[in-house]
Each structure stands twice: as structure tokens, then as C-alpha cells.
Amino acid sequence: MSKVGKYSRGVSIIGVGCTPFTNTLKNPETMGLTESELFGYAAIESMEDAGINPGMIQAYFHGQGNAVQSSDHSSANVQVNDWFGTRGLGSYAHSEACCTGYAALDLAVQAVASGKYDFVLTGGVEMGLDNFVPGMPAHFRKPFTTAEFAARVSTVYDRAYTRHFAAGPFMQYDDYIDQYIKENGLTPEQIDEVLNVLAVTFRRNAANNPLGYRRETFETLAEKAGFDNVLDYMKSPDYNPMLSQYLRKQSMEARADGAAACVVCPTELAYQFKQTPIEVIGVGNCVLDAIHPHMETRATKIAVDQAYAFAGITAEDVDLLLCQDFFLSSALLGAEVSGYIPEGQGWKYILDGRVEINGDKPLNTNGGRCHFGHAHAASGLADVYEAVKQMRGQAGTNQMKKIPKTTMLRGFGGGQNICVEILRTAE
């Protein structure tokens, strides 16, 4: 693990914004919206949440996973600045695949911690379910099929070796679970039960979240389908078929359209605004190509250790973990590798209900990528939104009874990018 220095000054989140994660083409209220408008909505909400106006913003960052292929534009930051009052400001566009939203916060914090800026807005947007129409204005969109999406996923992997050794996403699906059940003496049937219970838990969280994409619980869907037991429904090949050795349909990401944003400033200035400041006290990063064995486990460990050292805390200090899980087993991996749940015990915690919102180890209180939805570059900042709302006591139906003081976010994207961030309520 490489050692990193400390920030020159503390930096806190003072405002957050997030659109619903949705299918814009199937929703009359959103049909015809562009990426720029979605980004603008999230950006304006984050400024309103902070109680500031656009004139106070000095710079902004724009994250989008694949702007050229999904939106037919490069320099994506230029496309949005007229939508939220930041024309002429310095800005950068960036892409770290599905880790983009987590990196977006890191970049903004560094910009303020350096002393160059006092107020920075950072956001991410993705229209994961639809695509641009060649030669037409931006509000013309067409469906983005699963087959087209699968073909594009390979572009995040190294062209020289990784793609051609089949070390891309499909190898990652079962890598951790296969290792996990062997190390912990579990059977495929047992881990199937664990993942189904976790899916039911996360879907319940998403269904209770007004911004979530999947809004019906599995209990409701099971009853409609004539099942008396929700786990029988979850094991049904008709409703939840196996898509890999261990993962079922409902253990895979729910692609969505959406945007999220936040505003950061020096902690010393944050107290003058209307919301409780949420300080970013630690960040850890690791980039490791997917061709490396057990890449996600190794990279998560490196980034987590760096974040803990940066923040000066341990896993015992974390009250809430939000873990990027575009396949469900990734949440279990993040929880155990980070030390949030003891190694080898995660499966028991899940079955015992301890990762539920009011359990002692709440996990993905917004439902995560498989159920809240995955608008690739926006997802990390949607997790920031959830963390901040929980830490302020503003999460509504999904509010944890014990308001978290310290939250960890484990971002993962593209099969190589890991970003871990630790947030703490400013004193």
C-alpha cells in the first residue's frame, strides 16, 4: 500500500442532489430529457440543499462513464454548464466507468483541500437504458439493449491481454463467491439462500426509497405470482433464473437513467450554511487490471487500508457501509474485506437480518445497484446522497434508528477502479 499525505485543510459536503433512477423513455414525465438536463437537475438540487446560489461555485467536475458511445459527445463538461448557472467556470470531465461517481467526490475534495477553490460542485450522469440517435438533437433517444450494453462492457478492459484471455466481467461474477464458499465450507445451495435473502433485503430498501428504480418488494411480487414463501419465488427458474454459476437475475445490476451531484467546501466555512456538514475524512484508491487473480478482493483491501490510515480510524468505527454491487456478491465482498463484518461471517449476518436498515451492521440502505438502480457514473454520488441523508437524519422511511456518525463508501467500477471514502459528521 502506498502512503498518502494529509489534506491541507478539512473539506465537507454541504449539499447533495439526486434525480430518481428511472427509465426516461418509459416515463411520460421524463421522456425527452437529455443528459445535460438530468445533470442540471441534480446540480441545482445540491446547491439548493446547501443554501447557496450558482454564483458561489468556482469550479465543477462532470463524470460520465462513456460519453462518446452513449451520448455522442466528448468534453462532456462543456455540454452541461448552461444548465445550472456555471457558464465560463473551470471544469474537467472524467470517466472511471462505474466508479466515476466516487472519483467525482475525491476530485472535488482534492480541489478544495489544495486551497485553489472554496466551493466546488461535482456530479455524475448516465442514461444507462437508452442511447443517442445519430444525427439527431440530444432529446432523441432510443432503447439501449442488453446485447448492445454487453458488447460495450468489454471496452473497459485492457485490449492487449485481458479481453482476449476472457478475464473481463464474466470471470468476475463468480470469482469471489467460488472462493468464499470453499474457504467457509458452504454449499452452492447455502450461498444461493444467502444471496436470495440479501436480494430481498436490498429490494425492500429500494422499494421504500422514492428515488429507487425497483419499487415493488419481492414479497409483493411473490404474492402476485402465487407463491406463499418469498424465497421459493427467488429460487424459481421462471422468475429469477440462474445467469452464472452462483448469481441469479436479481443478483445483477438494474441499469437505469439518472444523475447525482454534491457541493463541497472547506469545513471551516461549512458551518455557516443550513445543513450539518459531512466531512470527508479519508480516501483510498487502487487501480488493478482485471487480469490479476481475485482483483476485486485485492484492490478493495489496498484501498480500504489506505482510507483507514488516512482517516485514522478502524472498521469498528464505521456505522454504515454503502458498497457498489453491480453484482450482488460484491456487497458481501466489500463488507468482509473492509472489516465491517468479520471475515467469514457475512453469510450468517445476512441470514440473521443483521445487515438490514435497523440491524447492527446496516448495508446498502438505498438498495444498491441491483435494486436502487445503476446509472453508472451517477451511482457513486447517489451513494454519497444516501450517506449524507442518513447522517443528517433525513432519509425518511429508510432512516436508520441509530443515526450514523461515520459512513464508508466502497466504489468499484470497470473491473479495475476502486475508490473508498470515509465520511464523518463534522463536530
Coordinates of C-alpha atoms in Angstrom, one line a residue:
M1 CA 0.0 0.0 0.0
S2 CA 1.4 3.4 -1.0
K3 CA 1.3 6.1 1.7
V4 CA -0.5 9.3 1.1
G5 CA -0.3 12.7 2.7
K6 CA -3.0 14.6 4.6
Y7 CA -5.2 17.3 3.2
S8 CA -4.0 20.9 3.7
R9 CA -7.5 21.7 5.2
G10 CA -10.6 19.8 6.0
V11 CA -13.3 19.5 3.4
S12 CA -17.0 18.9 3.9
I13 CA -20.1 18.1 1.9
I14 CA -22.7 20.9 2.3
G15 CA -25.3 20.0 -0.3
V16 CA -26.5 16.9 -2.2
G17 CA -28.9 16.3 -5.1
C18 CA -30.1 13.2 -6.9
T19 CA -32.7 12.5 -9.6
P20 CA -34.9 9.4 -9.4
F21 CA -33.2 6.5 -11.1
T22 CA -35.7 5.6 -13.8
N23 CA -36.3 4.6 -17.5
T24 CA -36.7 8.0 -19.1
L25 CA -38.2 6.5 -22.3
K26 CA -41.0 4.7 -20.4
N27 CA -41.9 7.6 -18.1
P28 CA -44.0 10.4 -19.6
E29 CA -42.6 12.9 -17.1
T30 CA -39.0 12.2 -18.2
M31 CA -39.3 11.3 -21.9
G32 CA -37.3 13.7 -24.0
L33 CA -34.9 14.8 -21.2
T34 CA -31.3 14.9 -22.0
E35 CA -28.2 14.0 -20.0
S36 CA -27.5 17.7 -19.6
E37 CA -30.9 18.3 -18.1
L38 CA -30.6 15.4 -15.7
F39 CA -27.2 16.7 -14.6
G40 CA -28.6 20.1 -14.2
Y41 CA -31.5 19.0 -12.0
A42 CA -29.1 17.2 -9.6
A43 CA -26.7 20.1 -9.6
I44 CA -29.4 22.7 -8.8
E45 CA -30.8 20.5 -6.1
S46 CA -27.4 20.1 -4.5
M47 CA -27.0 23.9 -4.4
E48 CA -30.5 24.4 -3.1
D49 CA -29.8 21.8 -0.4
A50 CA -26.7 23.7 0.6
G51 CA -28.5 27.0 0.6
I52 CA -26.1 28.6 -2.0
N53 CA -26.5 30.0 -5.4
P54 CA -24.6 29.2 -8.6
G55 CA -22.6 32.4 -8.3
M56 CA -20.7 30.9 -5.4
I57 CA -19.5 27.9 -7.3
Q58 CA -15.9 28.3 -8.5
A59 CA -15.4 25.1 -10.4
Y60 CA -17.2 21.9 -11.3
F61 CA -16.4 18.3 -12.3
H62 CA -18.5 16.3 -14.7
G63 CA -18.5 12.5 -14.6
Q64 CA -19.9 10.2 -17.3
G65 CA -19.0 6.6 -17.9
N66 CA -18.9 6.6 -21.7
A67 CA -19.9 9.9 -23.1
V68 CA -18.9 9.2 -26.7
Q69 CA -20.6 5.9 -27.1
S70 CA -23.8 6.7 -25.2
S71 CA -24.2 10.4 -25.8
D72 CA -22.3 11.2 -29.0
H73 CA -20.2 13.9 -27.3
S74 CA -16.7 14.4 -25.9
S75 CA -15.7 17.1 -23.4
A76 CA -18.9 16.2 -21.7
N77 CA -18.4 19.0 -19.1
V78 CA -18.9 21.6 -21.8
Q79 CA -22.4 20.2 -22.6
V80 CA -23.9 21.0 -19.2
N81 CA -22.7 24.3 -17.8
D82 CA -25.5 26.4 -19.2
W83 CA -28.0 24.2 -17.3
F84 CA -27.1 25.2 -13.8
G85 CA -25.5 28.7 -13.9
T86 CA -21.8 27.9 -14.2
R87 CA -21.0 29.2 -17.7
G88 CA -17.3 30.1 -18.1
L89 CA -16.1 28.3 -14.9
G90 CA -13.1 26.0 -14.9
S91 CA -14.2 22.4 -15.1
Y92 CA -13.0 18.9 -16.0
A93 CA -14.7 15.8 -17.5
H94 CA -13.7 12.4 -16.3
S95 CA -14.6 8.7 -16.5
E96 CA -13.7 5.8 -14.2
A97 CA -16.5 3.6 -15.5
C98 CA -18.9 2.6 -12.7
C99 CA -16.5 4.1 -10.1
T100 CA -16.9 7.6 -11.7
G101 CA -19.3 8.9 -9.0
Y102 CA -17.0 8.0 -6.2
A103 CA -14.0 9.5 -8.0
A104 CA -16.1 12.6 -8.6
L105 CA -16.2 13.3 -4.8
D106 CA -12.5 12.6 -4.5
L107 CA -11.6 15.1 -7.2
A108 CA -13.7 17.8 -5.8
V109 CA -12.3 17.3 -2.3
Q110 CA -8.8 17.5 -3.6
A111 CA -9.6 20.7 -5.4
V112 CA -10.8 22.4 -2.2
A113 CA -8.2 20.8 0.1
S114 CA -5.4 22.2 -2.1
G115 CA -6.7 25.8 -1.4
K116 CA -7.3 26.6 -5.0
Y117 CA -11.1 26.7 -4.6
D118 CA -13.5 27.2 -1.8
F119 CA -16.7 26.0 -3.4
V120 CA -16.8 23.1 -5.9
L121 CA -19.7 21.2 -7.4
T122 CA -19.2 17.7 -8.7
G123 CA -21.7 15.5 -10.5
G124 CA -22.3 12.3 -12.5
V125 CA -24.8 11.4 -15.1
E126 CA -25.6 8.3 -17.1
M127 CA -28.5 7.2 -19.3
G128 CA -27.9 3.5 -18.9
L129 CA -31.1 2.3 -20.6
D130 CA -31.1 4.4 -23.8
N131 CA -28.8 5.7 -26.4
F132 CA -28.4 8.7 -28.7
V133 CA -29.9 8.7 -32.2
P134 CA -27.2 9.5 -34.8
G135 CA -27.6 12.9 -36.5
M136 CA -30.5 14.0 -34.2
P137 CA -30.7 16.5 -31.3
A138 CA -29.9 15.3 -27.8
H139 CA -33.5 14.7 -26.7
F140 CA -34.0 12.0 -29.3
R141 CA -33.1 8.7 -27.6
K142 CA -33.5 5.0 -28.5
P143 CA -33.5 1.9 -26.2
F144 CA -30.1 0.6 -25.3
T145 CA -30.4 -3.2 -25.4
T146 CA -28.7 -5.7 -23.1
A147 CA -26.9 -7.1 -26.1
E148 CA -25.5 -3.7 -27.0
F149 CA -24.6 -3.0 -23.4
A150 CA -22.7 -6.3 -23.0
A151 CA -20.7 -5.6 -26.2
R152 CA -19.6 -2.2 -24.8
V153 CA -18.6 -3.5 -21.3
S154 CA -15.5 -5.1 -22.8
T155 CA -14.2 -1.6 -23.7
V156 CA -13.2 -1.0 -20.1
Y157 CA -10.7 -3.9 -20.2
D158 CA -7.2 -3.9 -21.4
R159 CA -7.1 -4.6 -25.2
A160 CA -3.6 -6.2 -25.2
Y161 CA -4.3 -9.1 -22.9
T162 CA -7.3 -9.0 -20.6
R163 CA -10.2 -9.1 -23.2
H164 CA -8.6 -11.9 -25.1
F165 CA -7.9 -14.0 -22.1
A166 CA -11.6 -13.8 -21.1
A167 CA -10.6 -12.1 -17.8
G168 CA -13.4 -9.5 -18.1
P169 CA -16.7 -9.1 -16.3
F170 CA -18.0 -12.7 -16.7
M171 CA -15.0 -14.1 -14.9
Q172 CA -15.6 -11.6 -12.1
Y173 CA -19.2 -12.7 -11.5
D174 CA -18.3 -15.9 -9.6
D175 CA -14.7 -15.3 -8.7
Y176 CA -15.3 -14.2 -5.1
I177 CA -18.2 -16.5 -4.3
D178 CA -16.4 -19.6 -5.6
Q179 CA -13.5 -18.8 -3.3
Y180 CA -15.8 -17.8 -0.4
I181 CA -17.8 -21.0 -0.2
K182 CA -14.7 -23.1 -0.4
E183 CA -13.0 -21.2 2.4
N184 CA -16.1 -21.2 4.6
G185 CA -17.3 -24.7 3.9
L186 CA -20.6 -23.7 2.3
T187 CA -22.5 -25.5 -0.4
P188 CA -23.9 -23.8 -3.6
E189 CA -27.4 -24.3 -2.1
Q190 CA -26.4 -22.4 1.0
I191 CA -24.8 -19.5 -0.8
D192 CA -27.9 -19.3 -3.1
E193 CA -30.0 -18.9 0.0
V194 CA -27.7 -16.2 1.4
L195 CA -27.8 -14.2 -1.9
N196 CA -31.5 -14.5 -2.2
V197 CA -32.1 -13.2 1.3
L198 CA -29.7 -10.3 0.6
A199 CA -31.6 -9.5 -2.6
V200 CA -34.9 -9.5 -0.7
T201 CA -33.3 -7.1 1.9
F202 CA -31.9 -4.7 -0.7
R203 CA -35.1 -4.7 -2.7
R204 CA -37.1 -3.8 0.4
N205 CA -34.7 -0.8 0.9
A206 CA -35.1 0.3 -2.7
A207 CA -38.8 -0.1 -2.7
N208 CA -39.1 2.3 0.3
N209 CA -36.8 4.8 -1.4
P210 CA -38.7 7.4 -3.5
L211 CA -35.7 7.7 -5.8
G212 CA -35.2 3.9 -6.3
Y213 CA -35.7 2.2 -9.6
R214 CA -37.2 -1.1 -8.4
R215 CA -40.3 -0.1 -6.3
E216 CA -42.0 -3.4 -5.6
T217 CA -40.8 -5.7 -2.9
F218 CA -40.1 -9.3 -3.7
E219 CA -42.7 -10.2 -1.1
T220 CA -45.3 -8.4 -3.2
L221 CA -44.1 -9.9 -6.4
A222 CA -44.1 -13.4 -4.9
E223 CA -47.7 -13.0 -3.7
K224 CA -48.8 -11.8 -7.1
A225 CA -47.1 -14.8 -8.7
G226 CA -48.9 -17.2 -6.3
F227 CA -46.0 -18.1 -4.0
D228 CA -46.6 -18.4 -0.3
N229 CA -42.9 -18.1 0.5
V230 CA -40.7 -15.3 -1.0
L231 CA -37.6 -17.5 -1.1
D232 CA -39.5 -20.1 -3.2
Y233 CA -40.1 -17.2 -5.6
M234 CA -36.5 -16.2 -5.5
K235 CA -35.4 -19.7 -6.4
S236 CA -37.9 -20.1 -9.3
P237 CA -36.2 -20.5 -12.7
D238 CA -39.2 -18.7 -14.2
Y239 CA -38.9 -15.5 -12.1
N240 CA -35.3 -15.5 -11.0
P241 CA -33.2 -17.8 -13.3
M242 CA -29.5 -18.5 -12.8
L243 CA -27.3 -16.4 -15.1
S244 CA -24.0 -17.7 -13.8
Q245 CA -22.8 -20.5 -11.6
Y246 CA -23.9 -18.7 -8.4
L247 CA -25.7 -15.5 -9.4
R248 CA -29.4 -15.2 -10.4
K249 CA -31.1 -12.5 -12.5
Q250 CA -32.0 -10.4 -9.4
S251 CA -28.3 -10.5 -8.4
M252 CA -27.3 -8.4 -11.3
E253 CA -27.4 -4.6 -11.8
A254 CA -30.6 -2.8 -12.7
R255 CA -29.5 -0.4 -15.4
A256 CA -31.1 3.0 -15.1
D257 CA -31.0 6.6 -16.2
G258 CA -30.1 9.2 -13.5
A259 CA -27.8 11.9 -12.2
A260 CA -26.5 12.9 -8.8
A261 CA -24.3 15.8 -7.5
C262 CA -22.9 17.4 -4.4
V263 CA -21.2 20.6 -3.3
V264 CA -18.1 20.7 -1.1
C265 CA -16.3 23.5 0.7
P266 CA -13.7 23.9 3.5
T267 CA -15.0 22.5 6.8
E268 CA -14.2 25.8 8.5
L269 CA -16.7 27.6 6.2
A270 CA -19.3 24.8 6.2
Y271 CA -21.0 25.7 9.4
Q272 CA -22.5 28.9 8.1
F273 CA -24.8 27.0 5.7
K274 CA -28.1 25.4 6.5
Q275 CA -27.1 21.7 6.6
T276 CA -25.0 19.8 9.0
P277 CA -21.5 19.5 7.4
I278 CA -20.4 16.0 6.5
E279 CA -16.6 15.9 6.4
V280 CA -14.6 13.6 4.1
I281 CA -12.0 12.3 6.5
G282 CA -10.4 9.6 4.4
V283 CA -10.0 8.4 0.8
G284 CA -8.2 5.3 -0.6
N285 CA -7.7 4.3 -4.2
C286 CA -6.5 1.4 -6.2
V287 CA -6.5 0.6 -9.9
L288 CA -5.7 -3.0 -10.7
D289 CA -6.4 -4.6 -14.1
A290 CA -9.0 -7.5 -14.1
I291 CA -6.5 -10.0 -15.4
H292 CA -5.0 -10.2 -11.9
P293 CA -6.4 -13.1 -9.8
H294 CA -9.1 -12.1 -7.3
M295 CA -8.7 -8.5 -8.5
E296 CA -11.7 -7.0 -6.6
T297 CA -10.7 -8.5 -3.3
R298 CA -7.1 -7.4 -3.6
A299 CA -7.9 -3.9 -4.8
T300 CA -10.6 -3.4 -2.2
K301 CA -8.1 -4.4 0.6
I302 CA -5.5 -1.9 -0.7
A303 CA -7.9 1.0 -1.0
V304 CA -9.7 0.2 2.4
D305 CA -6.4 0.1 4.3
Q306 CA -5.3 3.4 2.7
A307 CA -8.6 5.0 3.7
Y308 CA -8.4 3.8 7.3
A309 CA -4.8 5.1 7.6
F310 CA -5.8 8.4 6.1
A311 CA -8.8 8.8 8.4
G312 CA -7.1 7.5 11.5
I313 CA -9.9 5.1 12.3
T314 CA -10.6 1.3 12.2
A315 CA -13.5 -0.8 10.9
E316 CA -15.1 -0.8 14.4
D317 CA -15.7 3.0 13.9
V318 CA -17.9 2.6 10.8
D319 CA -21.7 2.8 11.4
L320 CA -22.9 2.3 7.8
L321 CA -21.4 0.8 4.7
L322 CA -22.5 1.6 1.1
C323 CA -20.9 -0.8 -1.3
Q324 CA -21.0 -0.7 -5.1
D325 CA -22.6 -4.0 -6.1
F326 CA -23.4 -4.3 -9.8
F327 CA -23.4 -8.0 -9.0
L328 CA -24.8 -8.8 -5.5
S329 CA -21.9 -10.8 -4.2
S330 CA -19.8 -7.6 -4.3
A331 CA -21.6 -6.3 -1.3
L332 CA -20.6 -9.3 0.7
L333 CA -17.0 -8.9 -0.5
G334 CA -16.9 -5.3 0.4
A335 CA -18.4 -5.9 3.9
E336 CA -15.9 -8.6 4.8
V337 CA -12.7 -7.3 3.1
S338 CA -13.3 -3.9 4.8
G339 CA -13.6 -5.5 8.2
Y340 CA -17.1 -4.0 8.6
I341 CA -18.3 -7.6 9.1
P342 CA -15.9 -10.2 10.5
E343 CA -14.2 -12.3 7.8
G344 CA -16.2 -15.5 7.1
Q345 CA -19.2 -14.3 9.0
G346 CA -21.0 -12.2 6.4
W347 CA -23.3 -15.0 5.2
K348 CA -24.5 -15.5 8.8
Y349 CA -25.1 -11.8 9.3
I350 CA -27.2 -11.7 6.2
L351 CA -29.4 -14.7 7.2
D352 CA -29.8 -13.3 10.7
G353 CA -31.0 -10.0 9.4
R354 CA -28.1 -8.0 10.8
V355 CA -27.5 -6.1 7.6
E356 CA -31.0 -4.7 7.4
I357 CA -31.5 -1.0 8.0
N358 CA -32.0 -1.4 11.7
G359 CA -29.6 -4.3 12.1
D360 CA -26.3 -3.7 13.9
K361 CA -24.4 -3.8 10.5
P362 CA -26.7 -2.0 8.0
L363 CA -25.6 -2.4 4.4
N364 CA -26.7 -0.5 1.3
T365 CA -29.7 1.2 2.9
N366 CA -30.7 2.6 -0.5
G367 CA -30.9 -0.9 -2.1
G368 CA -27.6 -0.8 -4.0
R369 CA -27.0 -1.2 -7.7
C370 CA -29.2 -4.3 -8.2
H371 CA -32.3 -2.6 -6.8
F372 CA -32.0 1.1 -6.3
G373 CA -30.6 1.1 -9.8
H374 CA -27.3 1.6 -11.6
A375 CA -26.9 4.8 -13.7
H376 CA -23.2 4.1 -14.0
A377 CA -21.4 7.4 -13.5
A378 CA -24.1 8.7 -11.2
S379 CA -24.3 5.7 -8.9
G380 CA -21.4 6.7 -6.6
L381 CA -22.8 10.1 -6.0
A382 CA -26.2 8.5 -5.4
D383 CA -24.5 6.6 -2.6
V384 CA -23.0 9.9 -1.3
Y385 CA -26.5 11.3 -1.4
E386 CA -27.8 8.4 0.7
A387 CA -24.9 8.6 3.2
V388 CA -25.4 12.3 3.7
K389 CA -29.2 11.9 4.2
Q390 CA -28.7 9.1 6.7
M391 CA -26.1 11.0 8.6
R392 CA -28.4 14.1 8.8
G393 CA -31.4 12.0 9.9
Q394 CA -33.2 12.9 6.7
A395 CA -33.6 9.5 5.0
G396 CA -37.4 9.3 5.6
T397 CA -38.9 5.8 5.6
N398 CA -35.4 4.2 5.3
Q399 CA -33.9 6.3 8.1
M400 CA -31.7 4.2 10.4
K401 CA -32.9 4.4 14.0
K402 CA -29.3 4.9 15.2
I403 CA -28.2 7.9 13.0
P404 CA -24.8 7.0 11.7
K405 CA -21.8 9.3 12.5
T406 CA -19.3 7.5 10.3
T407 CA -20.0 6.0 6.9
M408 CA -17.8 4.2 4.4
L409 CA -18.4 4.0 0.7
R410 CA -16.7 1.3 -1.4
G411 CA -16.8 2.3 -5.1
F412 CA -15.9 -0.3 -7.7
G413 CA -16.0 0.2 -11.5
G414 CA -15.0 -1.1 -14.8
G415 CA -13.3 -4.1 -13.4
Q416 CA -10.3 -2.1 -12.2
N417 CA -11.1 1.1 -10.4
I418 CA -11.6 1.1 -6.6
C419 CA -12.3 4.2 -4.5
V420 CA -13.0 4.1 -0.8
E421 CA -14.3 7.2 1.0
I422 CA -15.0 7.7 4.7
L423 CA -17.4 10.4 5.8
R424 CA -18.0 11.7 9.3
T425 CA -20.4 14.2 10.7
A426 CA -18.5 17.3 11.4
E427 CA -18.3 18.3 15.1

